[in-house]
XYZ file of C-alpha atoms in Angstrom:
507
model
C 0.000 0.000 0.000
C 2.813 2.379 0.923
C 4.602 1.539 -2.335
C 1.480 2.384 -4.330
C 1.087 5.706 -2.485
C 4.703 6.661 -3.090
C 4.427 5.793 -6.784
C 1.206 7.814 -7.038
C 2.823 10.833 -5.372
C 5.813 10.634 -7.725
C 3.538 10.410 -10.773
C 1.506 13.385 -9.611
C 4.676 15.397 -8.985
C 5.996 14.610 -12.446
C 2.697 15.556 -14.070
C 2.469 18.764 -12.055
C 6.058 19.639 -12.968
C 5.291 19.175 -16.649
C 2.283 21.481 -16.369
C 4.281 24.158 -14.555
C 7.204 24.159 -16.968
C 4.985 23.929 -20.033
C 7.769 22.111 -21.852
C 5.492 19.555 -23.447
C 1.839 20.695 -23.276
C -0.806 18.787 -25.171
C -3.866 19.893 -27.073
C -6.240 18.115 -29.372
C -6.405 15.676 -30.959
C -7.421 17.926 -33.848
C -8.260 16.261 -37.127
C -5.900 13.507 -38.188
C -2.280 12.993 -39.231
C -3.251 11.140 -42.420
C -1.476 13.649 -44.700
C 1.810 13.775 -42.757
C 3.705 12.387 -45.758
C 1.996 14.609 -48.347
C 3.838 17.416 -50.182
C 3.687 20.799 -48.459
C 2.630 23.953 -50.319
C 3.718 27.474 -49.309
C 6.040 26.609 -46.431
C 7.193 29.810 -44.746
C 3.934 31.689 -45.307
C 0.966 32.450 -43.066
C -1.027 29.728 -44.838
C 0.439 26.285 -45.482
C -1.241 23.338 -47.174
C -0.339 19.733 -46.477
C -2.434 17.245 -48.391
C -6.110 17.634 -47.530
C -5.573 20.232 -44.787
C -4.643 23.893 -44.732
C -3.050 25.449 -41.657
C -3.173 29.212 -41.170
C -2.607 32.005 -38.688
C -6.068 33.140 -37.628
C -5.107 36.798 -37.415
C -2.605 39.423 -36.389
C -2.647 40.328 -32.718
C -0.389 42.741 -30.858
C 2.342 41.557 -28.507
C 1.413 44.505 -26.261
C -1.741 42.550 -25.344
C 0.457 40.009 -23.576
C 0.857 41.653 -20.182
C 0.941 38.497 -18.064
C 2.096 34.938 -18.846
C -1.441 33.563 -19.069
C -2.192 35.900 -21.994
C -0.118 33.657 -24.241
C -0.080 30.420 -22.286
C -0.625 27.297 -24.357
C -4.365 26.632 -24.437
C -5.231 29.977 -22.817
C -4.087 32.412 -25.513
C -6.525 34.474 -27.544
C -7.923 32.761 -30.618
C -6.660 35.768 -32.568
C -3.189 34.763 -33.693
C -3.631 31.053 -33.025
C -2.797 28.590 -35.793
C -5.923 26.953 -37.225
C -6.498 23.797 -39.220
C -9.227 23.168 -41.818
C -9.886 20.311 -44.158
C -9.887 21.508 -47.785
C -11.409 19.684 -50.751
C -10.493 19.810 -54.446
C -12.808 22.796 -55.011
C -11.271 24.761 -52.152
C -14.198 24.286 -49.749
C -13.247 24.280 -46.067
C -14.659 22.188 -43.227
C -13.770 20.695 -39.824
C -12.075 23.913 -38.700
C -10.369 23.833 -35.304
C -7.509 25.393 -33.353
C -4.357 23.279 -33.652
C -1.914 25.676 -31.901
C -3.729 27.593 -29.105
C -0.936 30.140 -28.802
C -0.142 33.416 -30.604
C 1.987 33.171 -33.709
C 3.960 36.369 -34.145
C 7.119 37.657 -35.770
C 8.075 40.995 -37.273
C 10.861 39.481 -39.390
C 10.165 40.359 -43.023
C 10.638 36.748 -44.105
C 8.470 35.425 -41.263
C 6.051 32.531 -41.452
C 5.518 29.026 -40.137
C 6.595 25.684 -41.563
C 5.357 22.102 -41.667
C 7.592 19.056 -41.963
C 5.979 15.658 -41.557
C 4.023 15.597 -38.303
C 5.315 18.916 -36.932
C 4.293 22.575 -37.272
C 7.225 24.936 -36.577
C 6.454 28.508 -35.501
C 7.424 31.588 -33.472
C 5.488 32.907 -30.490
C 6.080 35.831 -28.079
C 7.916 34.890 -24.902
C 5.787 34.601 -21.754
C 8.643 34.619 -19.250
C 9.105 37.697 -17.061
C 12.021 39.847 -15.960
C 12.893 40.642 -12.342
C 10.150 43.290 -12.293
C 7.467 40.857 -13.519
C 7.350 42.444 -16.971
C 6.539 39.912 -19.664
C 9.394 39.620 -22.186
C 6.987 39.783 -25.116
C 9.502 41.422 -27.479
C 11.441 38.155 -27.488
C 10.411 35.145 -29.576
C 10.308 31.499 -28.650
C 10.514 28.866 -31.369
C 8.157 25.920 -30.884
C 6.909 22.914 -32.738
C 3.492 21.307 -32.326
C 2.166 18.070 -33.787
C -0.228 18.589 -36.699
C -3.000 17.050 -34.587
C -2.192 19.302 -31.626
C -1.264 16.471 -29.276
C 2.299 17.448 -28.412
C 4.381 20.634 -28.242
C 8.113 21.135 -27.757
C 10.137 24.291 -27.165
C 13.120 24.755 -29.486
C 14.868 28.035 -28.609
C 14.438 31.551 -27.239
C 15.480 34.401 -29.538
C 16.301 37.869 -28.218
C 14.032 39.852 -30.590
C 10.879 39.080 -32.539
C 12.394 40.861 -35.551
C 15.202 38.295 -35.831
C 15.478 36.680 -39.263
C 14.957 32.915 -39.249
C 13.843 29.858 -41.147
C 12.901 26.361 -40.076
C 14.373 23.564 -42.160
C 13.560 19.885 -41.864
C 16.460 19.417 -39.459
C 17.100 22.757 -37.755
C 16.005 26.242 -36.793
C 18.471 28.702 -38.335
C 18.544 32.351 -37.264
C 20.740 35.462 -37.394
C 21.581 37.113 -34.075
C 24.474 39.273 -32.854
C 26.331 39.077 -36.197
C 26.200 35.302 -35.923
C 24.369 32.678 -37.943
C 23.091 30.116 -35.438
C 21.165 26.876 -35.477
C 19.319 24.514 -33.167
C 19.006 21.013 -34.554
C 16.179 18.523 -34.072
C 14.959 15.130 -35.203
C 11.409 13.776 -35.316
C 11.691 12.754 -31.673
C 14.211 15.092 -30.064
C 15.199 18.786 -29.933
C 18.773 19.782 -29.159
C 18.834 21.878 -26.018
C 21.635 24.200 -27.068
C 22.215 26.422 -30.083
C 25.464 26.245 -32.008
C 27.220 28.889 -34.082
C 27.421 28.261 -37.814
C 29.556 31.318 -38.546
C 30.447 34.499 -36.647
C 31.408 37.999 -37.790
C 28.658 38.182 -40.410
C 27.900 41.657 -41.777
C 24.430 40.875 -43.150
C 22.308 37.856 -44.038
C 19.520 37.187 -46.527
C 16.764 34.744 -45.582
C 14.077 33.657 -48.041
C 10.897 32.126 -46.635
C 10.448 29.664 -49.491
C 14.056 28.450 -49.417
C 16.414 26.860 -46.918
C 19.421 28.564 -48.530
C 20.804 31.485 -46.492
C 23.162 33.964 -48.130
C 25.452 36.237 -46.141
C 28.387 38.617 -46.568
C 31.532 39.006 -44.489
C 34.277 41.590 -44.701
C 37.676 40.391 -45.815
C 40.094 39.358 -43.107
C 43.053 40.833 -44.984
C 44.338 44.154 -43.639
C 45.433 45.381 -47.079
C 42.043 44.855 -48.758
C 38.689 46.687 -48.735
C 36.305 44.080 -50.173
C 33.739 41.806 -48.604
C 32.683 38.358 -49.840
C 29.451 36.443 -50.395
C 28.697 33.032 -48.902
C 25.779 30.607 -48.808
C 24.719 28.151 -46.149
C 23.314 25.212 -48.128
C 22.312 21.750 -46.905
C 24.213 22.225 -43.664
C 27.421 23.388 -45.340
C 29.045 26.773 -45.951
C 29.708 27.508 -49.627
C 32.159 30.263 -50.470
C 30.678 32.191 -53.402
C 33.355 34.846 -53.761
C 36.808 35.068 -52.221
C 39.546 37.679 -52.101
C 40.974 36.284 -55.349
C 37.761 35.725 -57.344
C 38.227 38.828 -59.499
C 42.013 38.905 -59.645
C 43.792 39.336 -62.955
C 45.394 36.176 -64.447
C 48.766 37.099 -62.960
C 47.255 37.172 -59.481
C 47.252 40.943 -59.124
C 43.988 42.762 -58.396
C 44.812 45.374 -61.011
C 47.974 46.736 -62.545
C 46.515 50.249 -62.390
C 44.607 50.352 -59.113
C 44.833 47.497 -56.646
C 41.351 48.344 -55.243
C 39.608 48.408 -58.634
C 38.561 44.775 -58.485
C 37.974 44.591 -54.767
C 34.201 44.696 -54.550
C 31.669 45.453 -51.865
C 28.493 43.377 -52.182
C 25.005 43.952 -50.749
C 22.374 41.217 -50.899
C 18.959 42.125 -52.334
C 16.712 39.105 -52.880
C 16.682 35.479 -53.940
C 14.328 33.791 -56.399
C 14.202 30.244 -55.032
C 12.434 28.732 -58.055
C 15.258 29.656 -60.429
C 18.064 29.722 -57.826
C 18.811 33.324 -58.839
C 20.431 35.740 -56.383
C 20.129 39.499 -56.846
C 22.760 41.751 -55.320
C 24.605 45.018 -55.783
C 28.313 45.376 -56.396
C 30.673 48.363 -56.401
C 34.434 48.548 -56.858
C 36.521 50.088 -54.096
C 38.822 52.144 -56.332
C 38.975 55.937 -55.968
C 37.278 56.692 -59.310
C 34.853 59.556 -58.646
C 32.517 58.254 -61.392
C 32.174 54.727 -60.039
C 28.626 53.468 -59.519
C 26.905 50.702 -57.622
C 25.317 48.276 -60.090
C 22.659 45.581 -59.714
C 23.546 42.021 -60.686
C 21.979 38.569 -60.763
C 23.540 35.142 -60.637
C 21.749 31.851 -61.331
C 23.358 28.977 -59.431
C 23.703 25.334 -60.323
C 22.936 22.524 -57.877
C 26.355 22.920 -56.247
C 26.133 26.723 -55.901
C 29.341 27.252 -57.818
C 30.175 30.793 -58.931
C 31.929 31.956 -62.113
C 32.376 35.725 -62.569
C 31.873 35.420 -66.329
C 28.298 34.229 -65.717
C 27.253 37.260 -63.645
C 24.446 39.222 -65.260
C 24.414 42.993 -64.835
C 20.911 44.483 -64.958
C 21.280 48.084 -63.890
C 23.852 50.834 -63.535
C 22.291 51.718 -60.168
C 21.129 49.917 -57.029
C 17.597 48.611 -57.546
C 15.206 48.240 -54.606
C 14.847 44.637 -53.466
C 11.091 44.781 -52.836
C 10.480 46.100 -56.359
C 12.279 43.250 -58.177
C 10.032 40.582 -59.707
C 12.049 38.061 -61.708
C 10.428 36.934 -64.950
C 13.256 34.611 -65.945
C 16.539 34.839 -67.828
C 14.769 35.167 -71.183
C 12.459 37.990 -70.048
C 14.464 39.913 -67.456
C 13.421 41.812 -64.336
C 9.998 43.361 -63.924
C 10.677 46.447 -61.817
C 7.689 47.845 -59.927
C 9.045 50.930 -58.120
C 7.208 53.425 -60.347
C 3.672 53.664 -61.686
C 5.004 52.625 -65.075
C 6.333 49.116 -64.595
C 9.514 48.466 -66.524
C 11.413 45.492 -67.866
C 15.172 45.547 -67.217
C 17.304 43.598 -69.680
C 20.938 42.505 -69.186
C 23.627 45.085 -69.971
C 27.392 44.873 -70.462
C 30.005 45.682 -67.845
C 30.900 48.866 -69.703
C 27.330 50.085 -70.277
C 26.530 53.510 -68.834
C 22.791 53.307 -69.467
C 20.126 50.769 -68.514
C 18.311 48.715 -71.175
C 14.683 49.151 -70.146
C 11.286 49.138 -71.757
C 7.920 50.221 -70.420
C 5.683 47.266 -69.584
C 2.375 48.644 -68.347
C 1.213 51.705 -66.384
C -0.997 51.626 -63.306
C -2.646 54.593 -61.614
C -0.097 55.137 -58.842
C 2.993 53.707 -57.167
C 3.216 51.150 -54.382
C 1.749 47.977 -55.863
C 2.395 44.491 -54.485
C 2.231 41.748 -57.094
C 0.497 38.614 -55.821
C 0.320 36.618 -59.055
C 1.197 36.837 -62.755
C -0.688 34.538 -65.078
C -0.023 34.864 -68.809
C -0.601 38.590 -69.528
C -2.623 39.220 -66.367
C -1.019 40.810 -63.307
C -2.907 40.482 -60.012
C -1.796 43.021 -57.436
C -2.681 44.953 -54.297
C -2.651 48.737 -54.450
C -3.847 51.005 -51.639
C -5.215 47.932 -49.795
C -7.365 46.954 -52.787
C -7.117 43.973 -55.136
C -6.718 44.735 -58.858
C -5.922 42.998 -62.107
C -4.448 44.487 -65.261
C -3.984 42.868 -68.638
C -0.656 43.951 -70.104
C -1.882 43.963 -73.711
C -5.122 45.831 -73.036
C -3.599 48.021 -70.274
C -6.965 48.240 -68.533
C -6.863 48.327 -64.733
C -9.737 46.434 -63.125
C -10.718 46.428 -59.468
C -11.586 42.872 -58.441
C -12.793 43.354 -54.856
C -13.971 46.157 -52.598
C -12.622 44.487 -49.471
C -9.693 46.138 -47.662
C -6.477 44.106 -47.521
C -3.807 44.780 -44.896
C -0.249 44.968 -46.181
C 1.321 45.989 -42.878
C 2.389 42.518 -41.730
C 4.293 39.826 -43.576
C 3.259 38.578 -47.021
C 0.084 37.541 -48.753
C -0.209 34.016 -50.179
C -1.899 32.515 -53.228
C -2.886 28.843 -53.024
C -5.029 27.564 -55.872
C -7.459 30.285 -56.935
C -7.468 31.957 -53.512
C -5.533 34.943 -52.212
C -5.101 34.635 -48.434
C -4.617 37.881 -46.526
C -5.123 39.665 -43.211
C -8.149 41.944 -43.531
C -7.609 45.628 -42.863
C -10.553 46.066 -40.488
C -10.441 43.287 -37.902
C -6.984 41.788 -38.643
C -8.116 38.193 -39.160
C -7.171 35.783 -41.934
C -9.469 36.190 -44.929
C -9.373 34.825 -48.455
C -10.809 35.903 -51.786
C -11.315 33.890 -54.954
C -9.265 35.597 -57.688
C -11.669 34.249 -60.316
C -14.887 35.393 -58.610
C -15.098 38.890 -60.135
C -17.889 38.998 -62.718
C -19.139 41.584 -65.175
C -22.205 40.722 -67.220
C -25.079 42.695 -68.717
C -23.569 45.973 -67.466
C -23.647 44.632 -63.896
C -20.455 44.384 -61.858
C -20.084 41.753 -59.133
C -16.967 42.139 -57.007
C -15.181 39.174 -55.463
C -16.089 38.996 -51.800
C -13.562 38.111 -49.114
C -14.506 35.601 -46.435
C -13.008 34.872 -43.049
C -11.121 31.601 -43.416
C -12.010 30.158 -40.004
C -15.746 30.281 -40.804
C -18.889 31.740 -39.274
C -21.797 30.851 -36.980
C -25.465 31.614 -37.456
C -26.867 34.196 -35.026
C -29.628 36.706 -34.405
C -28.833 40.328 -33.542
C -31.000 42.559 -31.417
C -30.637 45.873 -29.614
C -31.131 46.019 -25.868
C -32.370 48.977 -23.856
C -28.850 50.444 -23.792
C -28.661 50.363 -27.607
C -26.057 47.606 -27.430
C -26.155 44.848 -30.018
C -26.810 41.466 -28.444
C -25.540 38.369 -30.258
C -27.455 35.140 -29.825
C -26.006 32.113 -31.578
C -28.465 29.593 -33.001
C -28.221 26.226 -34.740
C -27.295 26.193 -38.416
C -30.725 24.841 -39.377
C -32.677 27.545 -37.510
C -35.248 29.052 -39.862
C -37.993 30.766 -37.891
C -40.445 32.905 -39.893
C -39.890 36.638 -39.556
C -36.477 36.267 -37.928
C -33.418 37.787 -39.571
C -30.247 35.733 -39.283
C -26.641 36.860 -39.530
C -23.302 35.103 -39.932
C -20.778 36.001 -37.199
C -17.136 34.813 -37.387
C -16.753 31.645 -35.359
C -13.161 32.013 -34.158
C -13.087 35.672 -33.153
C -12.564 37.349 -29.793
C -15.762 38.506 -28.094
C -14.746 42.169 -28.468
C -14.055 41.790 -32.181
C -17.257 39.798 -32.694
C -19.187 42.605 -31.012
C -17.675 45.209 -33.351
C -18.350 42.970 -36.331
C -21.985 42.499 -35.289
C -22.480 46.244 -34.794
C -21.062 46.958 -38.239
C -23.230 44.517 -40.166
C -26.330 45.315 -38.122
C -26.012 49.018 -38.858
C -25.174 48.375 -42.507
C -28.276 46.298 -43.100
C -30.534 48.608 -41.111
C -29.477 51.710 -43.116
């Protein structure tokens, strides 16, 4: 009897310890793991598809709302910002929606998103630990992974800032912190408890959400040189792209005229993962007053070898990374910085003028391209979705819904554009093919909240407050007006939503 009691006490202590530390909380089961071996679409975005399920961040919440640990505790966090899971059929219809990660996803890193490999979802969440004054350290990020059915969660690493660049690969979290490229490895069953340095003394690094290749630059270690060099971290190995001697003359001298002429300073711009093409700027370090920084591209082979003769120069100036849209080696760069979009073609090393041609003109600057299909460009401009046909040059508004562009990137999966709406900051989607114009009547594509809605009645009480009463989906009482209220929304947001649609339909 005493043995049984002691064993019971030990078991309870272990269980209680696990709950207190939160190192391996459980949730779910949610859905199934039947698609764990299926190909993954859009890894590194805010919406990821694996087989017959899509996983998505339910919305953008503010880290300032986490003022005590419970505000982002696993299973207690707000549904806004949690990662959801929905079954998706061949037509894009969603069902069986549930919360799979009941914890806020958040990062302010420009490449930020979450990843799925096999049975695990990998993501960032604000830290819930406190300092010595009980202030929650919500500006730090903690990397976690949770099973795709929600039944197990493991902590991977704590990162000092939620703006830190990172990616999750199949085998490791890789991130850039304190001029150091770091990693924390893991297997399907185990997470390494300690980070290890990949390389130190890094000047800058380029992460691409849809790729596990990380590019970085380091200054030369030679005291008599002024250049820096480009490197890539690929498949767990460092590849030297350029070295101090890459551009030397055949006799080994940098230049017979000016020893700094072929010592270059590089700056990384962007990487097109589909074509393995890196865009970067390069400028010589000689004292020529007329020297200019130029924009280049290099398309790598499988081994990421580099040959200077295969560099492609596209511009005599430094192009803006966010405005580069690569159309391919045969078509060039589509540059979107101005209202008139331009095509940049390759130019020679001695060219003093860019080879550009006007492509199509839109009404103002600041577009974000979400998809190009044949001659149609789909884009967001001033929070609105548009399409323009390059041949007809007619700009067409597709939807009247407001799209937020203030946080991370939008994603297109199938015919749907997934985005955070600009009113309530939840994940919405719109069918890019739904716009219709027939018989002089225009029907705009309508965005819908991805996590679904519930049927409800709305009434005003004596204080003029809207009262929401949820009813069954088959409710159909004569004379009663029914509304659809988002199902996975905070009570405050649902109240605002109800007030908006009630007033709209009463006007």
